[in-house]
Short mmCIF file of C-alpha atoms and ligand atoms in Angstrom, two decimals:
data_model
loop_
_atom_site.label_atom_id
_atom_site.label_comp_id
_atom_site.label_asym_id
_atom_site.label_seq_id
_atom_site.Cartn_x
_atom_site.Cartn_y
_atom_site.Cartn_z
CA MET A 1 102.26 228.15 -33.95
CA THR A 2 104.79 225.43 -33.18
CA PRO A 3 105.29 222.40 -35.44
CA ARG A 4 103.89 220.15 -32.68
CA GLU A 5 100.76 222.31 -32.47
CA ALA A 6 100.37 222.10 -36.24
CA ALA A 7 100.75 218.30 -36.12
CA ASP A 8 98.23 218.05 -33.25
CA LEU A 9 95.75 220.11 -35.25
CA LEU A 10 96.20 217.87 -38.26
CA LEU A 11 95.96 214.65 -36.25
CA ALA A 12 92.96 215.67 -34.13
CA GLY A 13 90.69 212.64 -33.73
CA ARG A 14 93.27 210.22 -35.20
CA PRO A 15 94.87 207.36 -33.23
CA ARG A 16 98.04 208.33 -31.36
CA VAL A 17 99.30 204.83 -30.56
CA PRO A 18 100.72 202.38 -33.14
CA ALA A 19 98.15 200.20 -34.90
CA VAL A 20 100.69 197.74 -36.32
CA ALA A 21 104.12 196.46 -35.26
CA ALA A 22 106.04 198.12 -38.09
CA ALA A 23 105.38 200.05 -41.29
CA GLU A 24 107.38 200.67 -44.45
CA ALA A 25 107.08 203.43 -47.03
CA TYR A 26 108.87 204.88 -50.05
CA ALA A 27 108.95 208.42 -51.44
CA PRO A 28 110.82 209.83 -54.45
CA ALA A 29 113.32 212.70 -54.43
CA ASN A 30 112.29 215.76 -56.44
CA ILE A 31 113.96 218.46 -58.46
CA ALA A 32 112.40 221.92 -58.59
CA LEU A 33 111.73 223.61 -61.94
CA ALA A 34 110.42 226.73 -60.12
CA LYS A 35 112.39 227.03 -56.91
CA TYR A 36 111.55 227.43 -53.23
CA TRP A 37 113.78 230.12 -51.75
CA GLY A 38 112.40 231.91 -48.71
CA LYS A 39 109.96 231.29 -45.88
CA ARG A 40 107.07 233.25 -44.47
CA ASP A 41 107.22 231.08 -41.32
CA GLU A 42 110.53 229.46 -40.42
CA ALA A 43 109.20 227.06 -37.77
CA LEU A 44 106.54 225.60 -40.08
CA ASN A 45 108.59 225.82 -43.32
CA LEU A 46 105.88 227.92 -44.98
CA PRO A 47 107.18 229.41 -48.24
CA THR A 48 106.84 232.99 -49.50
CA ALA A 49 105.93 231.62 -52.95
CA PRO A 50 104.74 228.40 -54.57
CA SER A 51 107.15 226.06 -56.36
CA LEU A 52 106.92 223.25 -58.91
CA SER A 53 108.99 220.08 -59.14
CA VAL A 54 109.29 216.76 -60.90
CA SER A 55 109.72 213.65 -58.77
CA LEU A 56 112.60 211.31 -59.60
CA GLY A 57 110.72 207.98 -59.68
CA PRO A 58 113.08 205.25 -58.46
CA LEU A 59 115.51 207.65 -56.79
CA GLY A 60 114.27 208.32 -53.29
CA SER A 61 114.06 207.01 -49.72
CA HIS A 62 112.70 203.84 -48.11
CA VAL A 63 111.76 204.11 -44.44
CA ARG A 64 110.83 201.40 -41.92
CA LEU A 65 109.29 202.66 -38.70
CA SER A 66 108.36 200.75 -35.53
CA ALA A 67 108.17 201.19 -31.76
CA ALA A 68 111.49 200.63 -29.97
CA GLU A 69 111.75 198.28 -26.98
CA PRO A 70 110.22 199.88 -23.86
CA GLY A 71 112.88 201.69 -21.84
CA ALA A 72 115.08 202.59 -24.83
CA ALA A 73 117.04 205.75 -24.03
CA HIS A 74 116.67 207.31 -27.48
CA ASP A 75 115.20 206.65 -30.93
CA GLY A 76 117.15 204.00 -32.81
CA VAL A 77 118.12 205.46 -36.17
CA SER A 78 120.02 203.82 -39.02
CA LEU A 79 120.87 205.07 -42.49
CA ASN A 80 121.71 202.66 -45.33
CA GLY A 81 122.23 199.88 -42.79
CA ALA A 82 124.60 201.79 -40.50
CA PRO A 83 123.35 202.67 -36.99
CA LEU A 84 123.73 206.38 -36.19
CA GLY A 85 124.33 207.85 -32.75
CA PRO A 86 121.60 210.10 -31.31
CA GLU A 87 123.88 213.15 -31.61
CA THR A 88 124.43 212.83 -35.37
CA ALA A 89 122.78 215.53 -37.46
CA PHE A 90 120.65 212.93 -39.28
CA ALA A 91 119.35 211.29 -36.07
CA ARG A 92 118.63 214.66 -34.44
CA ARG A 93 116.59 215.85 -37.42
CA ALA A 94 114.73 212.54 -37.57
CA SER A 95 113.97 212.59 -33.84
CA ALA A 96 112.85 216.22 -34.01
CA TRP A 97 110.27 215.18 -36.62
CA LEU A 98 109.29 212.08 -34.63
CA ASP A 99 108.62 214.40 -31.64
CA LEU A 100 105.66 215.75 -33.67
CA VAL A 101 103.93 212.37 -33.60
CA ARG A 102 105.43 210.80 -30.44
CA PRO A 103 102.62 209.22 -28.37
CA ASP A 104 104.24 210.21 -25.06
CA PRO A 105 107.64 211.66 -24.04
CA ASP A 106 109.05 208.23 -23.07
CA PHE A 107 107.99 206.52 -26.29
CA ARG A 108 110.93 205.68 -28.59
CA PHE A 109 110.91 204.81 -32.28
CA GLU A 110 113.08 202.52 -34.34
CA LEU A 111 113.72 204.11 -37.73
CA GLN A 112 115.60 202.53 -40.62
CA ALA A 113 116.17 204.76 -43.64
CA ARG A 114 117.64 203.62 -46.93
CA ASN A 115 118.30 205.95 -49.83
CA THR A 116 118.21 204.91 -53.46
CA VAL A 117 119.29 208.47 -54.27
CA PRO A 118 123.04 207.90 -54.64
CA THR A 119 124.52 210.15 -51.95
CA ALA A 120 127.17 211.34 -54.38
CA ALA A 121 124.81 212.03 -57.29
CA GLY A 122 123.94 215.56 -56.28
CA PHE A 123 120.23 215.03 -55.61
CA ALA A 124 118.99 215.98 -52.15
CA SER A 125 117.55 213.14 -50.04
CA SER A 126 115.95 215.16 -47.22
CA ALA A 127 112.76 215.75 -49.22
CA SER A 128 112.25 212.05 -50.00
CA GLY A 129 113.30 211.10 -46.46
CA PHE A 130 110.70 213.23 -44.66
CA ALA A 131 107.99 212.34 -47.20
CA ALA A 132 108.68 208.62 -46.68
CA LEU A 133 108.73 209.15 -42.91
CA ALA A 134 105.31 210.84 -42.99
CA LYS A 135 103.91 207.95 -45.05
CA ALA A 136 105.47 205.35 -42.71
CA ALA A 137 104.02 207.11 -39.64
CA ASP A 138 100.60 207.20 -41.35
CA ALA A 139 100.78 203.42 -41.82
CA LEU A 140 102.22 202.72 -38.35
CA PHE A 141 99.48 204.66 -36.53
CA GLY A 142 96.69 203.80 -38.99
CA TRP A 143 95.74 207.43 -39.66
CA ASN A 144 94.71 207.04 -43.33
CA LEU A 145 95.47 210.69 -43.95
CA PRO A 146 94.89 212.18 -47.41
CA MET A 147 97.97 213.08 -49.45
CA GLU A 148 97.55 216.81 -48.69
CA SER A 149 97.83 216.16 -44.96
CA LEU A 150 100.86 213.90 -45.40
CA SER A 151 102.43 216.70 -47.44
CA VAL A 152 101.81 219.15 -44.56
CA LEU A 153 103.41 216.71 -42.08
CA ALA A 154 106.41 216.11 -44.37
CA ARG A 155 106.82 219.90 -44.83
CA LEU A 156 107.30 220.27 -41.07
CA GLY A 157 110.51 218.22 -41.52
CA SER A 158 111.78 219.96 -44.66
CA GLY A 159 109.97 222.38 -46.96
CA SER A 160 110.79 220.62 -50.21
CA ALA A 161 109.44 217.34 -48.74
CA ALA A 162 105.95 218.77 -49.32
CA ARG A 163 106.57 218.01 -53.03
CA SER A 164 107.73 214.40 -52.55
CA LEU A 165 104.43 212.66 -51.71
CA ALA A 166 103.55 212.05 -55.35
CA ASP A 167 105.17 210.93 -58.60
CA GLY A 168 105.45 213.22 -61.59
CA PHE A 169 104.98 216.97 -61.52
CA VAL A 170 103.95 218.47 -58.17
CA GLU A 171 103.03 222.06 -57.37
CA TRP A 172 103.56 223.16 -53.75
CA ARG A 173 100.95 225.80 -52.96
CA ALA A 174 102.32 228.55 -50.76
CA GLY A 175 99.00 228.93 -48.91
CA GLU A 176 97.94 231.92 -46.84
CA ARG A 177 96.91 230.48 -43.49
CA ALA A 178 99.10 231.05 -40.44
CA ASP A 179 98.76 227.38 -39.46
CA GLY A 180 99.92 226.25 -42.94
CA MET A 181 97.04 223.85 -43.50
CA ASP A 182 96.65 225.20 -47.05
CA SER A 183 100.36 224.82 -47.89
CA PHE A 184 100.86 221.39 -49.47
CA GLY A 185 101.90 219.64 -52.67
CA VAL A 186 99.33 219.01 -55.39
CA PRO A 187 100.22 216.56 -58.20
CA LEU A 188 99.60 217.62 -61.80
CA PRO A 189 97.82 214.99 -63.93
CA GLU A 190 100.21 215.21 -66.92
CA ARG A 191 102.85 212.59 -67.58
CA TRP A 192 105.89 213.16 -69.78
CA PRO A 193 107.57 209.78 -70.39
CA SER A 194 110.34 211.16 -72.64
CA LEU A 195 111.53 213.73 -70.07
CA ARG A 196 115.02 213.17 -68.66
CA VAL A 197 116.95 214.73 -65.79
CA GLY A 198 120.74 214.39 -65.62
CA ALA A 199 122.87 215.20 -62.60
CA CYS A 200 126.43 216.44 -63.10
CA VAL A 201 128.31 216.17 -59.84
CA LEU A 202 131.06 218.74 -59.73
CA SER A 203 131.91 218.82 -56.04
CA SER A 204 130.87 216.92 -52.95
CA ARG A 205 132.36 219.53 -50.63
CA GLU A 206 130.17 220.66 -47.72
CA LYS A 207 128.11 223.69 -48.79
CA PRO A 208 129.26 227.01 -47.33
CA VAL A 209 125.76 228.09 -46.23
CA GLY A 210 122.86 225.70 -45.57
CA SER A 211 119.61 226.48 -47.38
CA ARG A 212 117.76 227.21 -44.14
CA GLU A 213 120.25 229.95 -43.18
CA GLY A 214 120.58 231.09 -46.80
CA MET A 215 116.82 231.58 -47.20
CA ARG A 216 116.61 233.51 -43.94
CA ARG A 217 119.42 235.80 -45.08
CA SER A 218 117.95 236.38 -48.54
CA VAL A 219 114.47 237.23 -47.25
CA SER A 220 115.86 239.75 -44.78
CA SER A 221 118.63 241.36 -46.84
CA CYS A 222 118.36 240.80 -50.60
CA PRO A 223 117.31 244.24 -51.96
CA PHE A 224 115.08 242.74 -54.66
CA TYR A 225 113.66 239.78 -52.73
CA GLY A 226 110.24 241.47 -52.95
CA GLY A 227 110.18 240.73 -56.69
CA TRP A 228 110.60 236.97 -56.21
CA PRO A 229 106.97 235.88 -55.59
CA GLY A 230 105.78 237.73 -58.71
CA LEU A 231 108.52 236.19 -60.81
CA VAL A 232 107.65 232.71 -59.54
CA ALA A 233 103.98 233.28 -60.38
CA ARG A 234 104.91 234.10 -64.00
CA ASP A 235 107.30 231.15 -64.24
CA LEU A 236 104.68 228.77 -62.81
CA ALA A 237 102.18 229.84 -65.46
CA ALA A 238 104.80 229.22 -68.18
CA LEU A 239 105.73 225.81 -66.68
CA ARG A 240 102.09 224.70 -66.46
CA SER A 241 101.65 225.61 -70.12
CA ALA A 242 104.92 223.86 -71.09
CA ILE A 243 103.83 220.71 -69.26
CA ALA A 244 100.34 220.74 -70.79
CA ASN A 245 101.82 221.12 -74.31
CA ARG A 246 104.97 218.97 -73.88
CA ASP A 247 106.91 222.10 -74.85
CA MET A 248 110.48 221.20 -73.90
CA ALA A 249 111.96 224.51 -75.05
CA LEU A 250 109.55 226.45 -72.83
CA LEU A 251 110.03 224.09 -69.87
CA GLY A 252 113.81 224.21 -70.17
CA ALA A 253 114.08 227.95 -70.72
CA THR A 254 111.72 228.69 -67.82
CA ALA A 255 113.47 226.33 -65.39
CA GLU A 256 116.87 227.71 -66.38
CA ALA A 257 115.78 231.34 -65.98
CA ASN A 258 114.05 230.64 -62.66
CA CYS A 259 117.14 228.97 -61.23
CA LEU A 260 119.39 231.81 -62.41
CA ALA A 261 117.01 234.32 -60.81
CA MET A 262 117.23 232.37 -57.52
CA HIS A 263 121.03 232.42 -57.73
CA ALA A 264 120.86 236.16 -58.45
CA LEU A 265 118.89 236.60 -55.21
CA MET A 266 121.57 234.61 -53.41
CA LEU A 267 124.36 236.75 -54.87
CA ALA A 268 122.60 239.98 -53.88
CA THR A 269 122.05 238.72 -50.34
CA ARG A 270 124.19 240.41 -47.68
CA PRO A 271 126.56 238.80 -46.88
CA PRO A 272 126.41 237.12 -50.32
CA ILE A 273 125.74 233.44 -50.93
CA LEU A 274 127.71 231.99 -53.84
CA TYR A 275 127.29 228.27 -54.51
CA ALA A 276 128.84 228.15 -57.99
CA LEU A 277 132.39 226.89 -58.47
CA PRO A 278 134.47 227.46 -61.60
CA GLU A 279 133.35 223.99 -62.78
CA THR A 280 129.71 225.04 -62.30
CA LEU A 281 130.11 227.96 -64.68
CA GLY A 282 132.05 225.74 -67.10
CA THR A 283 129.12 223.32 -67.18
CA VAL A 284 126.58 226.13 -67.61
CA ARG A 285 128.57 227.43 -70.58
CA ALA A 286 128.87 223.90 -71.99
CA VAL A 287 125.05 223.61 -71.87
CA TRP A 288 124.69 226.91 -73.70
CA ALA A 289 127.30 225.83 -76.28
CA ALA A 290 125.47 222.52 -76.78
CA ARG A 291 122.20 224.39 -77.41
CA GLU A 292 123.89 226.70 -79.91
CA GLU A 293 125.04 223.60 -81.75
CA GLY A 294 121.51 222.23 -81.86
CA VAL A 295 121.36 219.92 -78.81
CA PRO A 296 118.12 220.69 -76.92
CA VAL A 297 119.40 220.64 -73.33
CA TRP A 298 118.82 223.06 -70.44
CA PHE A 299 120.04 223.19 -66.85
CA THR A 300 118.89 223.90 -63.33
CA MET A 301 120.88 224.19 -60.09
CA ASP A 302 119.96 224.10 -56.41
CA ALA A 303 121.67 225.33 -53.26
CA GLY A 304 125.02 223.90 -54.29
CA PRO A 305 127.61 223.78 -57.08
CA ASN A 306 126.16 220.83 -59.01
CA VAL A 307 124.26 221.19 -62.28
CA LYS A 308 121.17 219.22 -63.32
CA LEU A 309 120.41 218.82 -67.03
CA LEU A 310 116.90 218.84 -68.49
CA PHE A 311 116.27 217.22 -71.86
CA GLU A 312 114.19 214.63 -73.72
CA GLU A 313 114.96 211.03 -74.62
CA ALA A 314 115.79 211.89 -78.24
CA ALA A 315 118.66 214.12 -77.07
CA GLU A 316 120.04 211.56 -74.61
CA PRO A 317 122.90 210.23 -76.81
CA ALA A 318 124.13 213.77 -77.59
CA VAL A 319 123.80 214.83 -73.95
CA ARG A 320 125.61 211.73 -72.68
CA SER A 321 128.50 212.24 -75.09
CA ARG A 322 128.92 215.88 -74.01
CA PHE A 323 128.37 215.25 -70.29
CA PRO A 324 129.74 211.72 -69.80
CA GLY A 325 129.70 211.93 -66.00
CA ALA A 326 125.97 212.72 -65.73
CA THR A 327 123.62 210.35 -63.87
CA VAL A 328 120.50 210.24 -66.05
CA VAL A 329 117.03 209.66 -64.59
CA ALA A 330 113.73 209.03 -66.41
CA PRO A 331 111.16 210.49 -63.95
CA PHE A 332 108.16 208.87 -65.67
CA ALA A 333 109.69 205.49 -66.54
C1 2P0 B 401 114.05 223.75 -54.05
N1 2P0 B 401 115.86 224.19 -52.38
O1 2P0 B 401 112.98 224.26 -54.43
C2 2P0 B 401 115.06 224.71 -53.44
C3 2P0 B 401 116.04 225.23 -54.45
C4 2P0 B 401 117.24 224.60 -52.51
C5 2P0 B 401 117.29 225.50 -53.69
O2 2P0 B 401 114.18 223.26 -51.29
O3 2P0 B 401 114.68 224.59 -44.61
O4 2P0 B 401 115.97 221.54 -47.65
O5 2P0 B 401 114.17 222.17 -44.89
O6 2P0 B 401 112.59 223.90 -45.73
O7 2P0 B 401 113.61 222.05 -48.38
C6 2P0 B 401 116.21 223.21 -50.15
O8 2P0 B 401 115.51 223.56 -49.03
O9 2P0 B 401 114.81 223.61 -46.82
C7 2P0 B 401 115.35 223.56 -51.31
P1 2P0 B 401 114.02 223.57 -45.43
P2 2P0 B 401 114.92 222.55 -47.96
O10 2P0 B 401 114.31 222.55 -54.20
#
């Protein structure tokens, strides 16, 4: 099934022409505590395993979407106030998603995106961007889709966007259907106001292997990739229990172990994928040293060299003094 076919299936019976002149939407970025690494369908971004994240509240993406003037040659796309040419990577990805909902081949959109995720802070903005875009399209066309359907639409842009439709903790169900209609983010009811996430930016260099290519390589060549879905299932059970009981030690230890297992998959991929830099390992060891000295702090890492810290409000002064460069976020504030 193609992404356009999946979108058509989802939008069957819904209006396909704009209902209002323009629509605006916001979605938060998210950080995974149990990671997404591998697809069962690359075109539809269907994962081999579920994942679980926490949304980052005020850090995310604002999107304004409207119809362009008739006769426009291409979609008008701007990011943080700067117009982008149609050949830029950002505009191409945005237009590819807009193709899924385009009323007719000559219809052009005007899309303004603004990130409150600081570009240099080490949090990804593609998840919040596609989630906000799906919400803005829902408002522009007057679909009134439920959150599950918006999550499916956002997933067609970027897998992790399936988790950015809601605040707080979100579990992305892997689903079993070939059309992916059962693969969407489901928010957990629990809130955890004292939880903190800190981002330590160690390098802003371009990553050596994009996550799309990296996942493809790991699924096809990592000799123990087959163990990943089972490991995620166990980690998800532990995370659900940690969240229900506000058990920071269990949440931190599980997130840390899950991320290291993902990086182990990457290392055992052929050819190998190594995102860590010397500074990454230095920060990992500094987190372990802090814990040995009684500071309750854990880490997670994504497809890059930066390290994210997980801790509670009470540990914030100690964490800030040991990691002075960290950008600290309160996801439930
Ligand atoms: C995650 N990552 O769960 C994992 C951890 C990176 C490492 O989701 O190809 O940008 O668009 O579905 O969502 C990054 O992957 O990939 C990601 P696509 P996406 O946060």
